[in-house]
Amino acid sequence: MSSINYSEKIPNNVNLSEDRTLQRALEQWQPNYLQWWGDMGPDGSQNFDVYLRTAVSVDPQGWAQFGHVKMPDYRWGIFLNPGEADRKIHFGDHKGEAAWQDVPGEHRANLRRIIVTQGDTEPASVEQQRHLGLTCPSQYDLRNLFQVNVEEGRHLWAMVYLLHKYFGRDGREEAEALLERRSGNEDNPRILQAFNEKTPDWLSFFMFTYFTDRDGKFQLCALAESSFDPLARTTKFMLTEEAHHMFVGESGVGRVISRTCAAMNELKTDNVNKLRAAGVIDLATIQRYINFHFSVTIDLFGADQSSNAAAFYSSGLKGRYEEGKRTDDHVLKGNTYKILDVVNGQLVEKDVPMLNALNEVLRDDYIKDSVGGVDRWNRLIEKAGIPFKLTVPHKAFHRSIGTLAGVKVAPDGRVVSEQEWNAKVDEWLPSSADRAYVASLMGRVVEPGKFANWIAPPVMGINRQPVDFDYVRFN
Ligand SMILES: [Fe+2]
Ligand SMILES: [Fe+2]
């Protein structure tokens, strides 16, 4: 079950050929997907041979095989982690009952919505990143971008499989609509706002893969607990792909920081203008990018109080992060949780029923996890002997969803007046001048082993290949 059949038109480990109707439906969707990839996938890249990894099995040891592939020929398919015999529902009102192998009628609409919302983010990020290849800082980075892109495409396949297999005609229509919405399109945008923002430059890309792909990790972890077993098994395999995306982000930002620190030491300066004249990205600008991407991403977890979140949990559709490792009753009926409220212009904590606060619970778990990489970035700065510390902003900063939407809060958590906000916003979020400066650095570096001036080379290559390996052949 765990090894993947590549001899079929759609690679899979779900015995697709045994279900002719499903196979035919997916084979009809496949050319539309390829058409979408041609229209909205990486710009001008169709003919490149890219050193990509492809899943060969879902075993942790051997899932990846590396080789040069043209992206339109990438073997997108359907890979589920093996099922657990007699898996039981382990949270919510159905705790202890057998996990569902099919969709219970009463949860159909909610499950479909969850799967569509997750599925929509996958092609959206490919669309957001489609022009970045034109300004890559190296072949190594270009290859990593393309790897992330093909795997987001694969994640779309993962969700479309569920829609086709379990949701009949509605599911097939949703699968078509996933190829029709477009990131940032006024008439037919992607569902979640962060996926309609631009990813205009590589610093944004690294921030996006660090912060926003990590949101993906947390959503997938919560769905990997689902009572709907096919969803749990699908998302578990997606998580193994997601880990690489976050690596690209963390190491990418780290390499930008390393290069900046080296320039600061060479020039013995922390003067922004001098550093910019030297063509590197000052740490204060990196901080503002962190502030932006962190705040936009934590909005993705939704309102701090949500009856939908409670219903999704109690009905067993979506668990908490690491549900299985927690020691409470996994029903949470009498429990409370602290969320933030604004009273007389001050942020105060208040207790609310935990079931209604599960978006906030997931957001707080996410925040703890995302701070880890920022600490590792700080170690690079410390090692360079530079007295500067990056932080994530307060969770009330720059929010547009839930109780905190529209409240003006500084990155340090002080509630500020409109006036102070307007006076300081360019110190807190990337200004148009910052963005223009970062954009001005984006050239195209593609000679093997060469790197743009604003970023340090990686410590090692991909799959133990040298850093100057030909990761992309341009033909
Ligand atoms: Fe994804
Ligand atoms: Fe991802």
Short mmCIF file of C-alpha atoms and ligand atoms in Angstrom, two decimals:
data_model
loop_
_atom_site.label_atom_id
_atom_site.label_comp_id
_atom_site.label_asym_id
_atom_site.label_seq_id
_atom_site.Cartn_x
_atom_site.Cartn_y
_atom_site.Cartn_z
CA MET A 1 0.00 0.00 0.00
CA SER A 2 2.79 2.42 0.77
CA SER A 3 4.66 2.16 -2.53
CA ILE A 4 3.46 4.31 -5.36
CA ASN A 5 2.29 3.04 -8.70
CA TYR A 6 3.92 5.19 -11.39
CA SER A 7 2.83 3.09 -14.33
CA GLU A 8 -0.61 4.69 -14.37
CA LYS A 9 -1.57 8.02 -15.84
CA ILE A 10 -2.10 9.35 -12.33
CA PRO A 11 0.56 8.04 -9.93
CA ASN A 12 -1.12 6.81 -6.76
CA ASN A 13 -1.01 4.45 -3.85
CA VAL A 14 -4.79 4.21 -3.45
CA ASN A 15 -5.50 1.50 -6.06
CA LEU A 16 -7.08 4.09 -8.29
CA SER A 17 -7.48 1.60 -11.17
CA GLU A 18 -10.00 -0.36 -9.09
CA ASP A 19 -12.42 2.56 -9.12
CA ARG A 20 -13.02 3.28 -12.80
CA THR A 21 -15.49 6.10 -12.29
CA LEU A 22 -13.18 7.97 -9.99
CA GLN A 23 -10.21 7.30 -12.22
CA ARG A 24 -12.08 8.66 -15.23
CA ALA A 25 -13.21 11.77 -13.33
CA LEU A 26 -9.68 12.52 -12.16
CA GLU A 27 -8.28 11.86 -15.62
CA GLN A 28 -10.69 14.48 -16.89
CA TRP A 29 -9.54 16.95 -14.27
CA GLN A 30 -5.85 16.27 -15.02
CA PRO A 31 -5.60 18.21 -18.33
CA ASN A 32 -7.38 21.16 -16.72
CA TYR A 33 -4.83 21.08 -13.95
CA LEU A 34 -1.98 21.01 -16.49
CA GLN A 35 -3.61 23.88 -18.32
CA TRP A 36 -3.72 25.82 -15.04
CA TRP A 37 -0.04 24.99 -14.41
CA GLY A 38 0.80 26.24 -17.90
CA ASP A 39 -1.12 29.48 -17.34
CA MET A 40 -0.36 30.19 -13.69
CA GLY A 41 2.68 28.06 -12.77
CA PRO A 42 6.25 29.40 -12.69
CA ASP A 43 6.67 31.99 -15.43
CA GLY A 44 8.82 30.97 -18.42
CA SER A 45 9.98 27.73 -16.81
CA GLN A 46 8.16 25.04 -18.77
CA ASN A 47 11.23 23.83 -20.62
CA PHE A 48 13.73 23.85 -17.72
CA ASP A 49 15.09 20.59 -16.35
CA VAL A 50 14.87 20.99 -12.60
CA TYR A 51 16.54 18.81 -9.98
CA LEU A 52 13.37 17.79 -8.16
CA ARG A 53 12.49 15.17 -5.62
CA THR A 54 9.57 12.91 -6.37
CA ALA A 55 7.80 10.66 -3.89
CA VAL A 56 8.52 6.97 -4.49
CA SER A 57 6.83 5.67 -1.36
CA VAL A 58 5.29 7.16 1.73
CA ASP A 59 7.75 5.39 4.05
CA PRO A 60 9.79 7.86 6.04
CA GLN A 61 13.06 6.28 4.77
CA GLY A 62 12.62 6.28 1.07
CA TRP A 63 10.07 8.68 -0.12
CA ALA A 64 12.23 10.89 -2.22
CA GLN A 65 13.98 10.27 -5.49
CA PHE A 66 15.96 13.08 -7.09
CA GLY A 67 16.46 13.79 -10.76
CA HIS A 68 16.20 16.48 -13.43
CA VAL A 69 12.57 16.80 -14.58
CA LYS A 70 10.66 19.33 -16.65
CA MET A 71 8.05 20.67 -14.27
CA PRO A 72 5.04 20.02 -16.53
CA ASP A 73 6.20 16.38 -16.55
CA TYR A 74 6.36 16.15 -12.76
CA ARG A 75 4.42 13.08 -11.64
CA TRP A 76 1.70 14.74 -9.60
CA GLY A 77 -0.47 12.15 -7.95
CA ILE A 78 -2.30 10.82 -4.94
CA PHE A 79 -0.34 9.61 -1.95
CA LEU A 80 -1.88 8.67 1.37
CA ASN A 81 -0.13 7.47 4.46
CA PRO A 82 -1.07 3.88 5.31
CA GLY A 83 -4.23 3.48 7.37
CA GLU A 84 -4.08 2.48 10.99
CA ALA A 85 -6.13 -0.66 11.65
CA ASP A 86 -9.16 0.04 13.88
CA ARG A 87 -8.35 3.71 14.22
CA LYS A 88 -10.63 5.35 16.78
CA ILE A 89 -11.89 8.90 17.00
CA HIS A 90 -9.88 10.44 19.80
CA PHE A 91 -11.55 13.75 20.56
CA GLY A 92 -14.93 15.46 20.56
CA ASP A 93 -18.42 14.07 21.06
CA HIS A 94 -17.72 10.88 19.07
CA LYS A 95 -14.58 10.02 21.04
CA GLY A 96 -14.05 6.24 21.19
CA GLU A 97 -16.13 5.45 18.11
CA ALA A 98 -14.53 4.04 14.95
CA ALA A 99 -12.96 6.62 12.64
CA TRP A 100 -15.03 7.35 9.52
CA GLN A 101 -14.01 5.78 6.23
CA ASP A 102 -16.75 7.75 4.52
CA VAL A 103 -18.30 11.18 5.05
CA PRO A 104 -21.22 11.18 7.51
CA GLY A 105 -24.16 13.03 5.94
CA GLU A 106 -24.48 15.54 8.77
CA HIS A 107 -20.85 16.65 8.44
CA ARG A 108 -20.72 16.73 4.68
CA ALA A 109 -21.05 20.49 4.21
CA ASN A 110 -18.50 21.36 6.89
CA LEU A 111 -15.96 18.79 5.71
CA ARG A 112 -16.30 19.97 2.16
CA ARG A 113 -15.72 23.54 3.27
CA ILE A 114 -12.63 22.57 5.26
CA ILE A 115 -11.15 20.63 2.33
CA VAL A 116 -11.94 23.36 -0.20
CA THR A 117 -10.43 26.08 2.02
CA GLN A 118 -7.25 24.06 2.50
CA GLY A 119 -7.16 23.11 -1.19
CA ASP A 120 -7.54 26.72 -2.28
CA THR A 121 -4.33 27.82 -0.54
CA GLU A 122 -2.22 25.36 -2.55
CA PRO A 123 -2.62 26.73 -6.10
CA ALA A 124 -2.85 30.23 -4.61
CA SER A 125 0.74 30.17 -3.37
CA VAL A 126 1.96 28.91 -6.76
CA GLU A 127 0.19 31.89 -8.35
CA GLN A 128 1.66 34.28 -5.79
CA GLN A 129 5.17 33.03 -6.53
CA ARG A 130 4.98 32.64 -10.27
CA HIS A 131 7.24 35.55 -11.23
CA LEU A 132 9.96 34.93 -8.66
CA GLY A 133 11.96 32.64 -10.93
CA LEU A 134 12.79 35.66 -13.08
CA THR A 135 14.74 37.26 -10.23
CA CYS A 136 16.27 34.24 -8.47
CA PRO A 137 19.42 34.86 -6.39
CA SER A 138 20.96 31.52 -7.49
CA GLN A 139 20.26 28.22 -9.21
CA TYR A 140 20.08 26.57 -5.83
CA ASP A 141 17.31 28.94 -4.73
CA LEU A 142 15.53 28.65 -8.06
CA ARG A 143 15.40 24.90 -7.65
CA ASN A 144 14.01 25.25 -4.14
CA LEU A 145 11.31 27.63 -5.36
CA PHE A 146 10.30 25.16 -8.06
CA GLN A 147 10.31 22.26 -5.60
CA VAL A 148 7.95 24.18 -3.33
CA ASN A 149 5.75 25.04 -6.33
CA VAL A 150 5.39 21.48 -7.64
CA GLU A 151 4.62 20.23 -4.13
CA GLU A 152 1.93 22.87 -3.62
CA GLY A 153 0.51 21.57 -6.89
CA ARG A 154 0.67 18.07 -5.39
CA HIS A 155 -1.20 19.33 -2.31
CA LEU A 156 -3.95 20.54 -4.60
CA TRP A 157 -4.13 17.00 -6.01
CA ALA A 158 -4.41 15.66 -2.47
CA MET A 159 -7.49 17.77 -1.74
CA VAL A 160 -9.02 17.23 -5.18
CA TYR A 161 -8.79 13.48 -4.71
CA LEU A 162 -10.88 13.77 -1.54
CA LEU A 163 -13.41 16.02 -3.26
CA HIS A 164 -13.78 13.66 -6.21
CA LYS A 165 -13.88 10.48 -4.21
CA TYR A 166 -16.16 11.47 -1.36
CA PHE A 167 -18.26 14.44 -2.44
CA GLY A 168 -19.82 13.38 -5.73
CA ARG A 169 -20.93 16.05 -8.12
CA ASP A 170 -20.46 18.90 -5.62
CA GLY A 171 -16.91 17.74 -5.10
CA ARG A 172 -16.18 17.71 -8.83
CA GLU A 173 -17.56 21.23 -9.16
CA GLU A 174 -15.43 22.42 -6.26
CA ALA A 175 -12.38 20.81 -7.89
CA GLU A 176 -13.04 22.80 -11.06
CA ALA A 177 -13.51 26.01 -9.07
CA LEU A 178 -10.11 25.47 -7.43
CA LEU A 179 -8.58 25.90 -10.88
CA GLU A 180 -10.69 28.96 -11.66
CA ARG A 181 -10.09 31.27 -8.69
CA ARG A 182 -6.94 33.38 -8.98
CA SER A 183 -4.76 34.92 -6.31
CA GLY A 184 -5.40 38.66 -6.10
CA ASN A 185 -8.14 38.61 -8.76
CA GLU A 186 -10.86 41.14 -8.02
CA ASP A 187 -13.75 39.13 -9.44
CA ASN A 188 -12.71 35.64 -8.39
CA PRO A 189 -10.06 35.81 -5.66
CA ARG A 190 -8.63 33.01 -3.53
CA ILE A 191 -10.62 32.32 -0.36
CA LEU A 192 -8.19 33.55 2.32
CA GLN A 193 -6.77 37.06 2.26
CA ALA A 194 -3.10 36.17 2.91
CA PHE A 195 -3.25 34.15 -0.31
CA ASN A 196 -4.33 37.19 -2.30
CA GLU A 197 -1.30 39.25 -1.21
CA LYS A 198 1.62 39.60 -3.58
CA THR A 199 4.89 37.77 -3.03
CA PRO A 200 6.87 40.38 -4.93
CA ASP A 201 10.46 39.61 -3.97
CA TRP A 202 12.62 36.84 -2.54
CA LEU A 203 12.73 38.24 0.98
CA SER A 204 8.93 38.01 0.93
CA PHE A 205 9.17 34.48 -0.45
CA PHE A 206 11.46 33.33 2.34
CA MET A 207 9.22 35.02 4.93
CA PHE A 208 6.18 33.42 3.32
CA THR A 209 7.67 29.92 3.37
CA TYR A 210 8.83 30.41 6.96
CA PHE A 211 5.65 31.94 8.37
CA THR A 212 2.79 31.10 6.02
CA ASP A 213 3.82 27.55 5.11
CA ARG A 214 4.04 27.04 8.86
CA ASP A 215 0.39 28.03 9.10
CA GLY A 216 -0.07 25.23 6.56
CA LYS A 217 1.75 22.88 8.90
CA PHE A 218 -0.54 23.72 11.80
CA GLN A 219 -3.72 23.45 9.75
CA LEU A 220 -2.54 20.11 8.36
CA CYS A 221 -1.59 18.87 11.83
CA ALA A 222 -5.10 19.73 13.07
CA LEU A 223 -6.64 17.92 10.06
CA ALA A 224 -4.31 14.95 10.53
CA GLU A 225 -6.30 14.31 13.76
CA SER A 226 -9.61 14.25 11.88
CA SER A 227 -12.17 11.50 12.41
CA PHE A 228 -12.53 11.41 8.63
CA ASP A 229 -9.72 8.93 8.11
CA PRO A 230 -8.90 9.63 4.43
CA LEU A 231 -8.38 13.30 5.34
CA ALA A 232 -6.09 12.35 8.24
CA ARG A 233 -4.00 10.04 6.05
CA THR A 234 -3.74 12.56 3.21
CA THR A 235 -2.65 15.42 5.42
CA LYS A 236 -0.03 13.27 7.17
CA PHE A 237 1.78 12.78 3.89
CA MET A 238 1.41 16.46 2.98
CA LEU A 239 3.20 17.33 6.23
CA THR A 240 6.34 15.52 5.13
CA GLU A 241 6.42 17.75 2.04
CA GLU A 242 5.66 20.87 4.06
CA ALA A 243 8.78 20.43 6.21
CA HIS A 244 10.99 21.25 3.21
CA HIS A 245 9.05 24.45 2.51
CA MET A 246 9.69 25.74 6.01
CA PHE A 247 13.36 24.78 5.69
CA VAL A 248 13.57 26.91 2.54
CA GLY A 249 12.12 29.84 4.49
CA GLU A 250 14.18 29.49 7.63
CA SER A 251 17.48 28.91 5.85
CA GLY A 252 16.67 31.62 3.28
CA VAL A 253 16.06 34.33 5.88
CA GLY A 254 19.09 33.04 7.82
CA ARG A 255 21.32 33.43 4.75
CA VAL A 256 20.07 37.00 4.18
CA ILE A 257 20.89 37.79 7.80
CA SER A 258 24.35 36.20 7.54
CA ARG A 259 25.19 38.25 4.48
CA THR A 260 24.01 41.48 6.15
CA CYS A 261 26.00 40.76 9.29
CA ALA A 262 29.12 40.06 7.22
CA ALA A 263 28.72 43.42 5.46
CA MET A 264 28.14 45.20 8.80
CA ASN A 265 31.39 43.77 10.10
CA GLU A 266 33.35 44.46 6.92
CA LEU A 267 32.17 48.07 6.79
CA LYS A 268 32.07 48.45 10.57
CA THR A 269 28.72 50.15 10.39
CA ASP A 270 25.07 49.73 11.24
CA ASN A 271 24.11 52.75 9.15
CA VAL A 272 21.17 51.83 6.95
CA ASN A 273 22.20 54.03 4.05
CA LYS A 274 25.74 52.68 4.00
CA LEU A 275 24.46 49.10 4.15
CA ARG A 276 22.01 49.75 1.37
CA ALA A 277 24.76 51.36 -0.68
CA ALA A 278 26.63 48.09 -0.17
CA GLY A 279 23.63 46.19 -1.54
CA VAL A 280 22.53 44.24 1.55
CA ILE A 281 19.26 44.27 3.48
CA ASP A 282 19.54 46.06 6.83
CA LEU A 283 18.30 44.18 9.89
CA ALA A 284 15.61 46.78 10.63
CA THR A 285 14.04 46.09 7.24
CA ILE A 286 14.19 42.35 7.90
CA GLN A 287 12.38 43.02 11.20
CA ARG A 288 9.63 44.93 9.39
CA TYR A 289 9.19 42.06 6.95
CA ILE A 290 8.87 39.70 9.92
CA ASN A 291 6.25 42.01 11.44
CA PHE A 292 4.24 41.99 8.25
CA HIS A 293 4.35 38.29 7.46
CA PHE A 294 3.81 37.20 11.05
CA SER A 295 0.75 39.41 11.55
CA VAL A 296 -0.84 38.57 8.21
CA THR A 297 -0.27 34.88 8.84
CA ILE A 298 -1.69 34.69 12.36
CA ASP A 299 -4.91 36.16 10.98
CA LEU A 300 -5.25 32.93 8.97
CA PHE A 301 -6.21 31.04 12.12
CA GLY A 302 -9.50 32.95 12.15
CA ALA A 303 -11.50 34.78 14.79
CA ASP A 304 -10.42 34.32 18.41
CA GLN A 305 -13.93 33.21 19.28
CA SER A 306 -15.67 31.00 16.79
CA SER A 307 -18.66 28.73 17.05
CA ASN A 308 -17.49 27.03 13.84
CA ALA A 309 -14.22 26.09 15.49
CA ALA A 310 -16.19 24.59 18.39
CA ALA A 311 -18.44 22.66 16.03
CA PHE A 312 -15.52 21.38 13.96
CA TYR A 313 -13.86 20.08 17.11
CA SER A 314 -16.86 18.60 18.89
CA SER A 315 -18.04 16.86 15.76
CA GLY A 316 -14.54 15.43 15.27
CA LEU A 317 -13.67 17.11 11.98
CA LYS A 318 -10.59 19.02 13.11
CA GLY A 319 -8.49 18.38 16.23
CA ARG A 320 -5.90 20.46 18.04
CA TYR A 321 -2.20 20.48 17.24
CA GLU A 322 -0.77 17.26 18.71
CA GLU A 323 -4.18 16.25 20.06
CA GLY A 324 -2.87 12.79 20.92
CA LYS A 325 -0.12 14.12 23.16
CA ARG A 326 -2.45 16.19 25.35
CA THR A 327 -3.61 14.93 28.70
CA ASP A 328 -7.02 16.59 29.13
CA ASP A 329 -10.34 14.86 28.38
CA HIS A 330 -10.32 15.75 24.62
CA VAL A 331 -13.92 16.89 24.92
CA LEU A 332 -13.22 20.29 26.57
CA LYS A 333 -16.79 21.00 27.61
CA GLY A 334 -16.11 22.79 30.91
CA ASN A 335 -12.66 24.18 30.01
CA THR A 336 -11.78 27.82 29.49
CA TYR A 337 -9.02 29.60 27.62
CA LYS A 338 -7.60 33.11 27.81
CA ILE A 339 -8.05 35.40 24.84
CA LEU A 340 -7.29 39.10 24.47
CA ASP A 341 -9.90 41.81 24.66
CA VAL A 342 -9.70 45.59 24.53
CA VAL A 343 -11.21 47.41 27.51
CA ASN A 344 -10.84 51.19 27.94
CA GLY A 345 -8.03 51.26 25.43
CA GLN A 346 -6.06 48.50 27.17
CA LEU A 347 -5.43 44.91 26.18
CA VAL A 348 -6.77 42.59 28.86
CA GLU A 349 -7.06 38.83 29.06
CA LYS A 350 -10.41 37.23 29.49
CA ASP A 351 -11.54 33.66 29.99
CA VAL A 352 -13.89 32.17 27.43
CA PRO A 353 -15.09 28.60 26.83
CA MET A 354 -12.16 26.74 25.31
CA LEU A 355 -14.26 25.13 22.60
CA ASN A 356 -15.05 28.56 21.20
CA ALA A 357 -11.41 29.61 21.45
CA LEU A 358 -9.85 26.74 19.50
CA ASN A 359 -8.68 29.04 16.71
CA GLU A 360 -6.78 30.96 19.38
CA VAL A 361 -5.37 27.73 20.83
CA LEU A 362 -4.00 26.78 17.41
CA ARG A 363 -2.71 30.34 16.85
CA ASP A 364 -0.86 30.26 20.19
CA ASP A 365 0.70 26.89 19.34
CA TYR A 366 1.77 28.34 16.01
CA ILE A 367 3.31 31.39 17.69
CA LYS A 368 5.38 29.20 20.03
CA ASP A 369 6.65 27.20 17.06
CA SER A 370 7.45 30.19 14.89
CA VAL A 371 9.50 31.88 17.62
CA GLY A 372 11.99 28.98 17.43
CA GLY A 373 13.36 29.97 14.04
CA VAL A 374 13.60 33.62 15.05
CA ASP A 375 15.78 32.53 17.98
CA ARG A 376 18.00 30.64 15.55
CA TRP A 377 18.27 33.76 13.36
CA ASN A 378 19.29 35.73 16.45
CA ARG A 379 22.08 33.27 17.10
CA LEU A 380 23.54 34.11 13.68
CA ILE A 381 23.50 37.80 14.60
CA GLU A 382 24.98 37.11 18.01
CA LYS A 383 27.74 34.96 16.51
CA ALA A 384 28.65 37.87 14.25
CA GLY A 385 29.02 39.98 17.39
CA ILE A 386 26.26 42.40 16.46
CA PRO A 387 24.03 43.83 19.21
CA PHE A 388 20.65 43.43 17.51
CA LYS A 389 17.75 41.14 18.27
CA LEU A 390 14.88 40.16 15.98
CA THR A 391 11.52 39.46 17.58
CA VAL A 392 8.07 38.45 16.51
CA PRO A 393 5.58 41.26 17.14
CA HIS A 394 2.89 41.07 19.79
CA LYS A 395 -0.03 38.99 18.60
CA ALA A 396 -2.34 42.01 18.75
CA PHE A 397 -0.17 43.93 16.25
CA HIS A 398 -1.62 44.69 12.82
CA ARG A 399 -4.55 42.29 13.01
CA SER A 400 -7.58 42.27 10.79
CA ILE A 401 -9.57 39.32 12.10
CA GLY A 402 -11.40 38.83 15.40
CA THR A 403 -11.56 41.04 18.49
CA LEU A 404 -8.25 42.71 17.71
CA ALA A 405 -9.19 43.75 14.19
CA GLY A 406 -8.73 47.45 13.75
CA VAL A 407 -7.22 48.05 17.20
CA LYS A 408 -3.99 49.99 16.81
CA VAL A 409 -1.28 48.12 18.69
CA ALA A 410 2.49 48.64 18.51
CA PRO A 411 4.77 45.63 17.91
CA ASP A 412 5.59 45.67 21.64
CA GLY A 413 1.90 45.30 22.57
CA ARG A 414 1.09 48.88 23.57
CA VAL A 415 -2.28 50.13 22.38
CA VAL A 416 -1.53 53.35 20.50
CA SER A 417 -3.52 56.23 19.08
CA GLU A 418 -4.32 56.50 15.41
CA GLN A 419 -1.90 59.41 15.34
CA GLU A 420 0.99 57.44 16.81
CA TRP A 421 0.23 54.54 14.49
CA ASN A 422 0.38 56.79 11.45
CA ALA A 423 3.59 58.41 12.66
CA LYS A 424 5.33 55.09 13.33
CA VAL A 425 3.89 52.66 10.82
CA ASP A 426 6.91 52.96 8.53
CA GLU A 427 9.13 51.82 11.41
CA TRP A 428 6.88 48.84 12.05
CA LEU A 429 5.86 47.55 8.64
CA PRO A 430 7.77 47.55 5.35
CA SER A 431 7.39 51.03 3.83
CA SER A 432 7.07 51.55 0.12
CA ALA A 433 10.70 52.71 0.21
CA ASP A 434 11.74 49.42 1.87
CA ARG A 435 9.87 47.42 -0.70
CA ALA A 436 11.33 49.47 -3.54
CA TYR A 437 14.83 48.97 -2.12
CA VAL A 438 14.38 45.19 -1.77
CA ALA A 439 12.90 45.08 -5.27
CA SER A 440 15.94 46.95 -6.60
CA LEU A 441 18.18 44.11 -5.40
CA MET A 442 16.30 41.45 -7.30
CA GLY A 443 18.41 40.53 -10.30
CA ARG A 444 18.75 37.12 -11.86
CA VAL A 445 21.75 35.05 -10.87
CA VAL A 446 21.87 31.65 -12.55
CA GLU A 447 25.53 30.78 -13.01
CA PRO A 448 26.15 27.57 -11.02
CA GLY A 449 27.61 28.33 -7.58
CA LYS A 450 27.09 32.10 -7.87
CA PHE A 451 24.84 34.00 -5.45
CA ALA A 452 23.30 37.46 -5.46
CA ASN A 453 25.17 39.93 -3.29
CA TRP A 454 22.39 40.23 -0.69
CA ILE A 455 22.33 36.57 0.33
CA ALA A 456 24.98 34.14 1.59
CA PRO A 457 25.39 30.71 -0.04
CA PRO A 458 23.85 27.78 1.82
CA VAL A 459 26.04 25.61 4.01
CA MET A 460 25.34 22.60 1.81
CA GLY A 461 23.53 21.66 -1.37
CA ILE A 462 20.37 19.64 -1.94
CA ASN A 463 20.55 15.85 -1.59
CA ARG A 464 24.29 16.05 -0.79
CA GLN A 465 25.04 17.65 -4.13
CA PRO A 466 27.64 20.45 -4.16
CA VAL A 467 26.40 24.03 -3.85
CA ASP A 468 27.57 24.74 -7.42
CA PHE A 469 25.69 21.75 -8.87
CA ASP A 470 23.56 22.48 -11.95
CA TYR A 471 20.21 22.38 -10.16
CA VAL A 472 18.40 23.87 -13.14
CA ARG A 473 19.25 23.30 -16.79
CA PHE A 474 17.77 26.08 -18.86
CA ASN A 475 17.96 24.39 -22.28
FE FE B 1 0.78 23.12 0.71
FE FE B 2 3.85 24.50 1.63
#
